[in-house]
Amino acid sequence: MYHVVAATNNPAKIKAITLAFTDVFGEENCRIEGVDVDSGVSHQPLGSTETRTGARNRVMRARQVRPEANFWVGVEAGIEESMTLAWMVIENPHLRGESRSASLVLPESILQGIKEGRGLGDEMARLTGIQDIKHQGGAIGVFTDGKLTRTSVYYQALLLALVPFHNPIYSQPS
């Protein structure tokens, strides 16, 4: 059984990680454990580079907390220009897989709050009245009327980040 350490305690992220690992390796083959680690980047990462760095830092710190695990997974959401996006980083002792999620253009009223130093979750809570919205459907869920959620969008990106771990072409010598 694979011990998978999710570098988060966010239920939406853990659900996406669980779904992706279950679909790739089978439900009976994975045990997901969430750990609370710091991303080492700002509360609201700005730009793809800072967001990716946050996901990589989460993996690095999760490896330090649970070195005995088989996989470590970091998911970091951020803002690039006018869009929300997330980076997925998955490592095992020998390999790294990475993928970026789909992105969503945010309305100017939300972007203004981010420019003033507030986070997307804070702005979405102000707009919707839903506290901890980032632990639920997130901005994606609100703006797509629930057709997509943070979990569903992260799930797709996690499946892509898992490709090097189960597709044999990634382990073939060049």
Coordinates of N, CA, C and O in Angstrom, one line a residue:
M1 N 0.8 -1.2 0.0 CA 0.0 0.0 0.0 C 0.9 1.2 0.0 O 1.8 1.3 0.7
Y2 N 0.5 2.2 -0.9 CA 1.3 3.4 -0.9 C 0.8 4.4 0.2 O -0.3 4.6 0.3
H3 N 1.8 4.9 0.9 CA 1.6 6.0 1.8 C 1.8 7.3 1.1 O 2.9 7.6 0.7
V4 N 0.7 8.0 0.9 CA 0.7 9.3 0.2 C 0.5 10.4 1.2 O -0.5 10.5 1.9
V5 N 1.5 11.3 1.3 CA 1.4 12.5 2.2 C 1.0 13.7 1.4 O 1.7 14.1 0.5
A6 N -0.2 14.2 1.7 CA -0.7 15.5 1.1 C -0.2 16.6 2.0 O -0.5 16.6 3.2
A7 N 0.5 17.5 1.4 CA 1.1 18.6 2.1 C 0.1 19.7 2.4 O 0.2 20.9 2.0
T8 N -1.0 19.3 3.0 CA -2.2 20.2 3.3 C -3.2 19.5 4.2 O -3.2 18.3 4.3
N9 N -4.0 20.3 4.8 CA -5.1 19.8 5.6 C -6.4 20.3 4.9 O -7.5 20.1 5.5
N10 N -6.3 21.0 3.8 CA -7.5 21.5 3.1 C -8.3 20.3 2.5 O -7.8 19.6 1.7
P11 N -9.6 20.2 3.0 CA -10.4 19.1 2.5 C -10.6 19.0 1.0 O -10.6 17.9 0.4
A12 N -10.7 20.1 0.3 CA -10.9 20.1 -1.1 C -9.7 19.6 -1.8 O -9.8 18.8 -2.8
K13 N -8.5 19.9 -1.3 CA -7.3 19.4 -1.9 C -7.1 18.0 -1.6 O -6.7 17.2 -2.5
I14 N -7.3 17.6 -0.4 CA -7.2 16.2 0.0 C -8.1 15.3 -0.8 O -7.7 14.2 -1.2
K15 N -9.3 15.7 -1.0 CA -10.3 15.0 -1.8 C -9.8 14.8 -3.3 O -9.8 13.7 -3.8
A16 N -9.2 15.8 -3.9 CA -8.7 15.7 -5.2 C -7.5 14.8 -5.3 O -7.4 13.9 -6.2
I17 N -6.6 14.8 -4.3 CA -5.5 13.9 -4.2 C -6.0 12.5 -4.0 O -5.5 11.6 -4.7
T18 N -6.9 12.3 -3.2 CA -7.5 10.9 -3.0 C -8.1 10.4 -4.2 O -7.8 9.2 -4.6
L19 N -8.9 11.2 -4.9 CA -9.5 10.7 -6.2 C -8.5 10.4 -7.2 O -8.6 9.3 -7.9
A20 N -7.5 11.2 -7.4 CA -6.5 11.0 -8.4 C -5.6 9.7 -8.1 O -5.5 8.9 -9.0
F21 N -5.2 9.6 -6.9 CA -4.4 8.4 -6.5 C -5.2 7.1 -6.6 O -4.7 6.1 -7.1
T22 N -6.5 7.2 -6.2 CA -7.3 6.0 -6.3 C -7.6 5.6 -7.7 O -7.5 4.4 -8.1
D23 N -7.8 6.6 -8.6 CA -8.0 6.3 -10.0 C -6.8 5.7 -10.7 O -6.9 4.8 -11.5
V24 N -5.6 6.1 -10.3 CA -4.4 5.6 -10.9 C -3.9 4.3 -10.3 O -3.5 3.4 -11.0
F25 N -3.9 4.2 -9.0 CA -3.3 3.1 -8.3 C -4.3 2.1 -7.6 O -4.0 1.0 -7.2
G26 N -5.6 2.5 -7.6 CA -6.6 1.7 -6.9 C -6.8 2.1 -5.5 O -5.9 2.4 -4.7
E27 N -8.1 2.1 -5.1 CA -8.5 2.5 -3.7 C -7.8 1.7 -2.6 O -7.4 2.3 -1.6
E28 N -7.7 0.4 -2.8 CA -7.1 -0.4 -1.8 C -5.5 -0.3 -1.7 O -4.9 -0.8 -0.8
N29 N -5.0 0.5 -2.7 CA -3.5 0.6 -2.7 C -3.0 1.9 -2.2 O -1.8 2.2 -2.3
C30 N -3.8 2.8 -1.7 CA -3.4 4.1 -1.2 C -3.9 4.5 0.1 O -5.1 4.3 0.4
R31 N -3.1 5.1 0.9 CA -3.5 5.7 2.2 C -3.0 7.1 2.2 O -1.8 7.4 2.1
I32 N -4.0 8.0 2.2 CA -3.7 9.5 2.1 C -3.6 10.0 3.5 O -4.5 9.8 4.3
E33 N -2.6 10.8 3.8 CA -2.4 11.5 5.1 C -2.1 12.9 4.8 O -1.2 13.3 4.1
G34 N -2.9 13.8 5.4 CA -2.7 15.2 5.3 C -1.7 15.7 6.4 O -1.9 15.3 7.6
V35 N -0.8 16.6 6.1 CA 0.1 17.2 7.1 C 0.1 18.7 6.8 O 0.0 19.2 5.7
D36 N 0.2 19.5 7.9 CA 0.1 20.9 7.8 C 1.6 21.4 7.6 O 2.3 21.3 8.6
V37 N 1.9 21.9 6.5 CA 3.3 22.5 6.2 C 3.1 23.8 5.6 O 2.2 24.1 4.9
D38 N 4.1 24.6 5.8 CA 4.1 26.0 5.2 C 4.6 26.0 3.8 O 5.5 25.2 3.4
S39 N 4.1 26.8 2.9 CA 4.5 26.9 1.5 C 5.8 27.7 1.3 O 6.4 27.6 0.3
G40 N 6.1 28.5 2.3 CA 7.3 29.4 2.1 C 7.1 30.5 1.1 O 8.1 31.2 0.8
V41 N 5.9 30.7 0.7 CA 5.6 31.8 -0.2 C 4.6 32.7 0.4 O 4.1 32.4 1.5
S42 N 4.2 33.8 -0.2 CA 3.2 34.7 0.4 C 1.9 34.1 0.5 O 1.6 33.1 -0.1
H43 N 1.1 34.7 1.4 CA -0.3 34.1 1.7 C -1.1 34.0 0.4 O -1.8 33.0 0.2
Q44 N -0.9 34.9 -0.5 CA -1.6 34.9 -1.8 C -0.5 34.9 -2.9 O 0.0 36.0 -3.3
P45 N 0.0 33.8 -3.3 CA 1.1 33.8 -4.3 C 0.6 34.5 -5.6 O -0.5 34.3 -6.1
L46 N 1.5 35.3 -6.1 CA 1.3 36.0 -7.4 C 2.2 35.5 -8.4 O 3.5 35.6 -8.2
G47 N 1.7 35.1 -9.5 CA 2.5 34.6 -10.6 C 2.7 33.1 -10.6 O 2.7 32.5 -9.5
S48 N 2.9 32.5 -11.7 CA 3.1 31.1 -11.9 C 4.4 30.6 -11.1 O 4.4 29.6 -10.5
T49 N 5.5 31.4 -11.2 CA 6.7 31.0 -10.5 C 6.6 30.9 -9.0 O 6.9 29.9 -8.4
E50 N 6.0 31.9 -8.4 CA 5.8 31.9 -6.9 C 4.9 30.7 -6.5 O 5.1 30.0 -5.5
T51 N 3.8 30.5 -7.3 CA 2.8 29.5 -7.0 C 3.5 28.1 -7.1 O 3.3 27.2 -6.2
R52 N 4.3 27.9 -8.2 CA 5.0 26.6 -8.4 C 6.0 26.4 -7.2 O 6.1 25.3 -6.7
T53 N 6.7 27.4 -6.9 CA 7.6 27.3 -5.8 C 6.9 26.9 -4.5 O 7.4 26.1 -3.7
G54 N 5.7 27.5 -4.2 CA 5.0 27.1 -3.1 C 4.6 25.6 -3.0 O 4.7 25.0 -2.0
A55 N 4.2 25.1 -4.2 CA 3.9 23.6 -4.3 C 5.2 22.8 -4.0 O 5.1 21.8 -3.3
R56 N 6.3 23.2 -4.6 CA 7.5 22.5 -4.4 C 8.0 22.5 -3.0 O 8.5 21.5 -2.4
N57 N 7.9 23.7 -2.4 CA 8.2 23.8 -1.0 C 7.4 23.0 -0.1 O 7.9 22.4 0.9
R58 N 6.1 22.9 -0.4 CA 5.2 22.0 0.4 C 5.7 20.6 0.4 O 5.7 19.8 1.4
V59 N 6.0 20.1 -0.9 CA 6.5 18.7 -1.0 C 7.8 18.5 -0.2 O 8.0 17.6 0.5
M60 N 8.7 19.5 -0.3 CA 10.0 19.4 0.4 C 9.8 19.3 1.9 O 10.4 18.4 2.6
R61 N 8.9 20.1 2.4 CA 8.6 20.1 3.9 C 7.8 18.9 4.3 O 8.1 18.3 5.4
A62 N 7.0 18.4 3.5 CA 6.2 17.2 3.8 C 7.2 16.0 3.8 O 7.1 15.1 4.6
R63 N 8.2 16.0 2.9 CA 9.2 14.9 2.9 C 10.0 14.9 4.2 O 10.4 13.9 4.8
Q64 N 10.2 16.1 4.8 CA 11.0 16.2 6.0 C 10.1 15.7 7.2 O 10.6 15.1 8.1
V65 N 8.8 16.0 7.2 CA 7.9 15.6 8.2 C 7.6 14.1 8.2 O 7.5 13.4 9.2
R66 N 7.5 13.5 7.0 CA 7.1 12.1 6.8 C 8.1 11.5 5.7 O 7.7 11.1 4.7
P67 N 9.3 11.3 6.1 CA 10.3 10.8 5.2 C 10.1 9.3 4.8 O 10.5 8.9 3.7
E68 N 9.3 8.6 5.5 CA 9.0 7.2 5.2 C 7.9 7.0 4.2 O 7.7 5.9 3.7
A69 N 7.3 8.0 3.7 CA 6.2 7.9 2.8 C 6.7 7.5 1.4 O 7.9 7.6 1.1
N70 N 5.7 7.0 0.6 CA 6.0 6.7 -0.8 C 5.9 7.8 -1.8 O 6.6 7.9 -2.8
F71 N 4.9 8.7 -1.5 CA 4.7 9.9 -2.3 C 4.4 11.1 -1.4 O 3.8 11.0 -0.3
W72 N 4.8 12.3 -1.9 CA 4.5 13.5 -1.3 C 3.8 14.4 -2.3 O 4.3 14.5 -3.5
V73 N 2.8 15.1 -2.0 CA 2.0 15.9 -2.9 C 1.8 17.3 -2.4 O 1.3 17.5 -1.3
G74 N 2.2 18.3 -3.2 CA 2.0 19.7 -2.9 C 1.0 20.3 -3.9 O 1.2 20.1 -5.1
V75 N 0.0 21.0 -3.4 CA -0.9 21.8 -4.3 C -0.9 23.2 -3.8 O -1.1 23.5 -2.6
E76 N -0.6 24.1 -4.7 CA -0.6 25.5 -4.3 C -1.4 26.4 -5.3 O -1.1 26.3 -6.5
A77 N -2.3 27.1 -4.8 CA -3.1 28.0 -5.7 C -2.5 29.4 -5.7 O -1.9 29.8 -4.7
G78 N -2.7 30.1 -6.8 CA -2.2 31.4 -6.9 C -2.9 32.2 -7.9 O -3.9 31.8 -8.5
I79 N -2.4 33.4 -8.1 CA -3.0 34.4 -9.1 C -1.9 34.7 -10.1 O -0.8 35.1 -9.7
E80 N -2.2 34.6 -11.4 CA -1.3 35.1 -12.4 C -2.1 36.0 -13.3 O -3.1 35.7 -13.9
E81 N -1.6 37.3 -13.3 CA -2.3 38.4 -14.0 C -3.7 38.4 -13.5 O -3.9 38.7 -12.4
S82 N -4.7 38.1 -14.3 CA -6.1 38.2 -13.8 C -6.8 36.8 -13.6 O -8.0 36.8 -13.4
M83 N -5.9 35.8 -13.5 CA -6.5 34.4 -13.4 C -6.0 33.7 -12.1 O -4.9 33.9 -11.6
T84 N -6.9 32.9 -11.6 CA -6.6 31.9 -10.5 C -6.1 30.6 -11.2 O -6.6 30.2 -12.2
L85 N -5.1 30.0 -10.6 CA -4.5 28.8 -11.1 C -3.9 28.0 -9.9 O -3.8 28.6 -8.8
A86 N -3.5 26.8 -10.2 CA -2.8 26.1 -9.1 C -1.7 25.2 -9.8 O -1.8 24.7 -10.9
W87 N -0.7 24.9 -9.0 CA 0.4 24.0 -9.4 C 0.3 22.7 -8.5 O 0.1 22.8 -7.3
M88 N 0.5 21.6 -9.2 CA 0.5 20.3 -8.5 C 2.0 19.8 -8.6 O 2.5 19.8 -9.7
V89 N 2.5 19.3 -7.5 CA 3.8 18.7 -7.5 C 3.7 17.4 -6.8 O 3.2 17.4 -5.6
I90 N 4.2 16.3 -7.4 CA 4.1 15.0 -6.8 C 5.6 14.4 -6.9 O 6.2 14.5 -8.0
E91 N 6.1 13.9 -5.8 CA 7.4 13.3 -5.8 C 7.3 11.9 -5.1 O 6.4 11.7 -4.2
N92 N 8.1 11.0 -5.6 CA 8.4 9.8 -4.8 C 9.9 9.9 -4.6 O 10.6 10.9 -5.0
P93 N 10.6 8.9 -4.0 CA 12.0 9.0 -3.8 C 12.9 9.1 -5.1 O 14.0 9.5 -5.0
H94 N 12.3 8.9 -6.2 CA 13.1 8.9 -7.5 C 12.7 9.8 -8.6 O 13.4 10.0 -9.5
L95 N 11.5 10.4 -8.4 CA 10.9 11.1 -9.6 C 10.0 12.2 -9.1 O 9.4 12.2 -8.0
R96 N 9.8 13.2 -10.0 CA 8.9 14.3 -9.8 C 8.0 14.4 -10.9 O 8.4 14.4 -12.1
G97 N 6.7 14.6 -10.7 CA 5.7 15.0 -11.7 C 5.1 16.3 -11.3 O 4.8 16.6 -10.1
E98 N 4.8 17.1 -12.3 CA 4.3 18.5 -12.1 C 3.2 18.7 -13.2 O 3.3 18.3 -14.3
S99 N 2.2 19.5 -12.8 CA 1.2 20.0 -13.7 C 0.6 21.2 -13.2 O 0.5 21.4 -12.0
R100 N 0.1 22.0 -14.1 CA -0.6 23.2 -13.7 C -2.1 23.0 -14.1 O -2.5 22.4 -15.1
S101 N -2.9 23.6 -13.2 CA -4.4 23.4 -13.4 C -4.9 24.3 -14.5 O -4.2 25.2 -14.9
A102 N -6.2 24.1 -14.8 CA -6.9 25.1 -15.7 C -6.9 26.4 -14.9 O -6.8 26.4 -13.7
S103 N -7.2 27.5 -15.6 CA -7.2 28.8 -15.0 C -8.6 29.4 -15.2 O -9.3 29.1 -16.1
L104 N -8.9 30.4 -14.4 CA -10.2 31.1 -14.4 C -9.9 32.6 -14.3 O -9.3 33.0 -13.3
V105 N -10.4 33.3 -15.3 CA -10.3 34.8 -15.2 C -11.2 35.3 -14.1 O -12.4 34.9 -14.0
L106 N -10.7 36.1 -13.2 CA -11.4 36.6 -12.1 C -12.0 38.0 -12.4 O -11.4 38.8 -13.2
P107 N -13.2 38.3 -11.8 CA -13.8 39.7 -12.0 C -12.9 40.8 -11.4 O -12.2 40.5 -10.4
E108 N -13.0 41.9 -12.0 CA -12.2 43.1 -11.5 C -12.4 43.4 -10.0 O -11.5 43.7 -9.3
S109 N -13.7 43.2 -9.5 CA -13.9 43.5 -8.1 C -13.1 42.6 -7.2 O -12.7 43.0 -6.1
I110 N -12.9 41.4 -7.6 CA -12.1 40.4 -6.8 C -10.6 40.8 -6.9 O -9.8 40.8 -6.0
L111 N -10.2 41.1 -8.2 CA -8.8 41.4 -8.4 C -8.4 42.7 -7.7 O -7.2 42.8 -7.2
Q112 N -9.3 43.6 -7.5 CA -9.0 44.9 -6.8 C -8.6 44.6 -5.3 O -7.6 45.1 -4.8
G113 N -9.3 43.7 -4.7 CA -9.0 43.3 -3.3 C -7.7 42.6 -3.2 O -6.9 42.8 -2.3
I114 N -7.3 41.8 -4.2 CA -6.0 41.1 -4.2 C -4.9 42.1 -4.4 O -3.9 42.0 -3.7
K115 N -5.1 43.1 -5.3 CA -4.1 44.2 -5.5 C -3.9 45.0 -4.2 O -2.9 45.5 -3.9
E116 N -5.0 45.0 -3.3 CA -4.9 45.7 -2.0 C -4.3 44.8 -0.9 O -4.2 45.2 0.2
G117 N -3.9 43.6 -1.3 CA -3.2 42.7 -0.4 C -4.0 41.6 0.3 O -3.5 40.9 1.1
R118 N -5.3 41.5 -0.1 CA -6.1 40.4 0.4 C -6.0 39.2 -0.4 O -5.7 39.3 -1.6
G119 N -6.3 38.0 0.2 CA -6.2 36.8 -0.6 C -7.5 36.5 -1.3 O -8.6 37.1 -1.0
L120 N -7.5 35.6 -2.3 CA -8.6 35.2 -3.0 C -9.7 34.7 -2.1 O -10.9 35.0 -2.3
G121 N -9.3 33.8 -1.2 CA -10.3 33.2 -0.3 C -11.0 34.3 0.5 O -12.3 34.2 0.7
D122 N -10.3 35.3 1.0 CA -10.9 36.4 1.7 C -11.9 37.2 0.9 O -13.0 37.5 1.3
E123 N -11.5 37.4 -0.3 CA -12.4 38.2 -1.3 C -13.6 37.4 -1.6 O -14.7 37.9 -1.7
M124 N -13.5 36.1 -1.8 CA -14.6 35.2 -2.2 C -15.6 35.1 -1.0 O -16.8 35.1 -1.1
A125 N -15.0 35.1 0.2 CA -15.8 35.0 1.5 C -16.6 36.3 1.6 O -17.8 36.3 1.9
R126 N -16.0 37.4 1.3 CA -16.6 38.7 1.3 C -17.8 38.8 0.3 O -18.9 39.2 0.6
L127 N -17.5 38.3 -0.9 CA -18.5 38.3 -2.0 C -19.7 37.4 -1.7 O -20.8 37.8 -2.0
T128 N -19.4 36.2 -1.2 CA -20.4 35.2 -1.1 C -21.0 35.1 0.3 O -22.1 34.5 0.5
G129 N -20.3 35.5 1.3 CA -20.7 35.3 2.7 C -20.4 33.9 3.2 O -20.7 33.5 4.3
I130 N -19.7 33.1 2.4 CA -19.3 31.7 2.8 C -17.9 31.8 3.3 O -16.9 32.0 2.6
Q131 N -17.8 31.5 4.6 CA -16.4 31.4 5.3 C -15.8 30.1 4.9 O -16.4 29.1 4.6
D132 N -14.5 30.1 4.8 CA -13.7 28.9 4.4 C -14.1 28.4 3.0 O -14.1 27.2 2.8
I133 N -14.5 29.2 2.1 CA -14.9 28.8 0.8 C -13.8 28.0 0.1 O -14.1 27.2 -0.7
K134 N -12.5 28.4 0.4 CA -11.4 27.7 -0.3 C -11.3 26.2 0.2 O -10.7 25.4 -0.4
H135 N -12.0 25.9 1.3 CA -12.1 24.5 1.7 C -13.3 23.7 1.1 O -13.5 22.6 1.4
Q136 N -14.0 24.4 0.3 CA -15.2 23.9 -0.4 C -15.0 24.0 -1.9 O -14.0 23.5 -2.4
G137 N -15.9 24.6 -2.6 CA -15.8 24.6 -4.1 C -14.9 25.7 -4.6 O -14.5 25.7 -5.8
G138 N -14.6 26.7 -3.7 CA -13.7 27.8 -4.1 C -14.4 28.7 -5.1 O -15.5 28.7 -5.5
A139 N -13.5 29.7 -5.6 CA -14.0 30.6 -6.7 C -14.5 29.9 -7.9 O -15.5 30.3 -8.5
I140 N -13.8 28.8 -8.2 CA -14.2 28.0 -9.4 C -15.7 27.5 -9.2 O -16.5 27.6 -10.2
G141 N -16.0 27.0 -8.1 CA -17.3 26.5 -7.8 C -18.4 27.6 -7.9 O -19.5 27.4 -8.5
V142 N -18.0 28.8 -7.3 CA -19.0 29.9 -7.3 C -19.2 30.4 -8.8 O -20.4 30.5 -9.2
F143 N -18.2 30.6 -9.5 CA -18.3 31.3 -10.8 C -18.8 30.3 -11.9 O -19.2 30.7 -13.0
T144 N -18.7 29.0 -11.7 CA -19.2 28.0 -12.7 C -20.5 27.4 -12.2 O -21.0 26.5 -12.8
D145 N -21.1 28.0 -11.2 CA -22.4 27.5 -10.6 C -22.3 26.1 -10.2 O -23.2 25.3 -10.4
G146 N -21.1 25.7 -9.7 CA -20.9 24.3 -9.2 C -20.7 23.3 -10.3 O -20.5 22.1 -10.0
K147 N -20.6 23.7 -11.5 CA -20.3 22.7 -12.6 C -18.8 22.2 -12.5 O -18.5 21.1 -12.8
L148 N -17.9 23.1 -12.0 CA -16.6 22.7 -11.6 C -16.3 23.2 -10.2 O -17.0 24.1 -9.7
T149 N -15.4 22.5 -9.5 CA -15.0 22.9 -8.2 C -13.5 22.9 -8.1 O -12.8 22.4 -9.0
R150 N -13.0 23.4 -7.0 CA -11.5 23.3 -6.8 C -11.1 21.8 -6.9 O -10.1 21.5 -7.5
T151 N -11.9 20.9 -6.3 CA -11.5 19.5 -6.3 C -11.5 19.0 -7.7 O -10.5 18.3 -8.1
S152 N -12.5 19.3 -8.5 CA -12.6 18.7 -9.9 C -11.5 19.2 -10.8 O -10.9 18.5 -11.5
V153 N -11.1 20.5 -10.6 CA -10.0 21.1 -11.4 C -8.7 20.6 -11.0 O -7.8 20.2 -11.8
Y154 N -8.5 20.5 -9.7 CA -7.2 19.9 -9.2 C -7.1 18.5 -9.5 O -6.0 18.0 -9.8
Y155 N -8.1 17.7 -9.5 CA -8.1 16.3 -9.8 C -7.5 16.1 -11.2 O -6.6 15.3 -11.4
Q156 N -8.0 16.9 -12.2 CA -7.4 16.7 -13.5 C -5.9 17.0 -13.6 O -5.2 16.2 -14.2
A157 N -5.5 18.1 -12.9 CA -4.1 18.4 -12.9 C -3.3 17.4 -12.2 O -2.2 17.0 -12.6
L158 N -3.8 16.8 -11.1 CA -3.1 15.8 -10.4 C -3.0 14.5 -11.2 O -1.9 13.8 -11.2
L159 N -4.0 14.1 -12.0 CA -3.9 13.0 -12.9 C -2.7 13.2 -13.9 O -1.9 12.3 -14.2
L160 N -2.6 14.4 -14.4 CA -1.5 14.7 -15.3 C -0.1 14.7 -14.6 O 0.9 14.2 -15.2
A161 N -0.1 15.2 -13.4 CA 1.2 15.1 -12.6 C 1.6 13.7 -12.3 O 2.8 13.4 -12.1
L162 N 0.6 12.8 -12.2 CA 0.9 11.4 -11.9 C 1.4 10.6 -13.1 O 1.9 9.5 -12.9
V163 N 1.3 11.1 -14.3 CA 1.6 10.3 -15.5 C 3.1 9.7 -15.4 O 3.2 8.6 -15.7
P164 N 4.1 10.5 -15.0 CA 5.4 9.9 -15.0 C 5.6 8.7 -14.0 O 6.5 7.9 -14.2
F165 N 4.7 8.5 -13.1 CA 4.8 7.4 -12.1 C 4.1 6.1 -12.6 O 4.4 5.1 -12.0
H166 N 3.4 6.2 -13.7 CA 2.7 4.9 -14.1 C 2.9 4.7 -15.6 O 2.5 3.6 -16.1
N167 N 3.4 5.6 -16.3 CA 3.6 5.4 -17.8 C 5.0 5.0 -18.0 O 6.0 5.8 -17.7
P168 N 5.3 3.8 -18.5 CA 6.7 3.3 -18.6 C 7.6 4.1 -19.5 O 8.8 4.1 -19.3
I169 N 7.1 4.9 -20.4 CA 8.0 5.7 -21.3 C 8.8 6.7 -20.5 O 9.9 7.0 -20.9
Y170 N 8.3 7.1 -19.3 CA 9.1 8.1 -18.5 C 10.3 7.5 -17.8 O 11.1 8.2 -17.3
S171 N 10.3 6.1 -17.7 CA 11.4 5.5 -17.0 C 12.4 4.9 -18.0 O 13.4 4.3 -17.6
Q172 N 12.2 5.1 -19.3 CA 13.1 4.6 -20.3 C 14.3 5.5 -20.5 O 14.1 6.7 -20.5
P173 N 15.5 4.9 -20.7 CA 16.6 5.8 -20.9 C 16.5 6.5 -22.3 O 15.9 6.0 -23.2
S174 N 17.1 7.7 -22.3 CA 17.0 8.5 -23.5 C 18.0 8.1 -24.6 O 18.8 7.3 -24.4

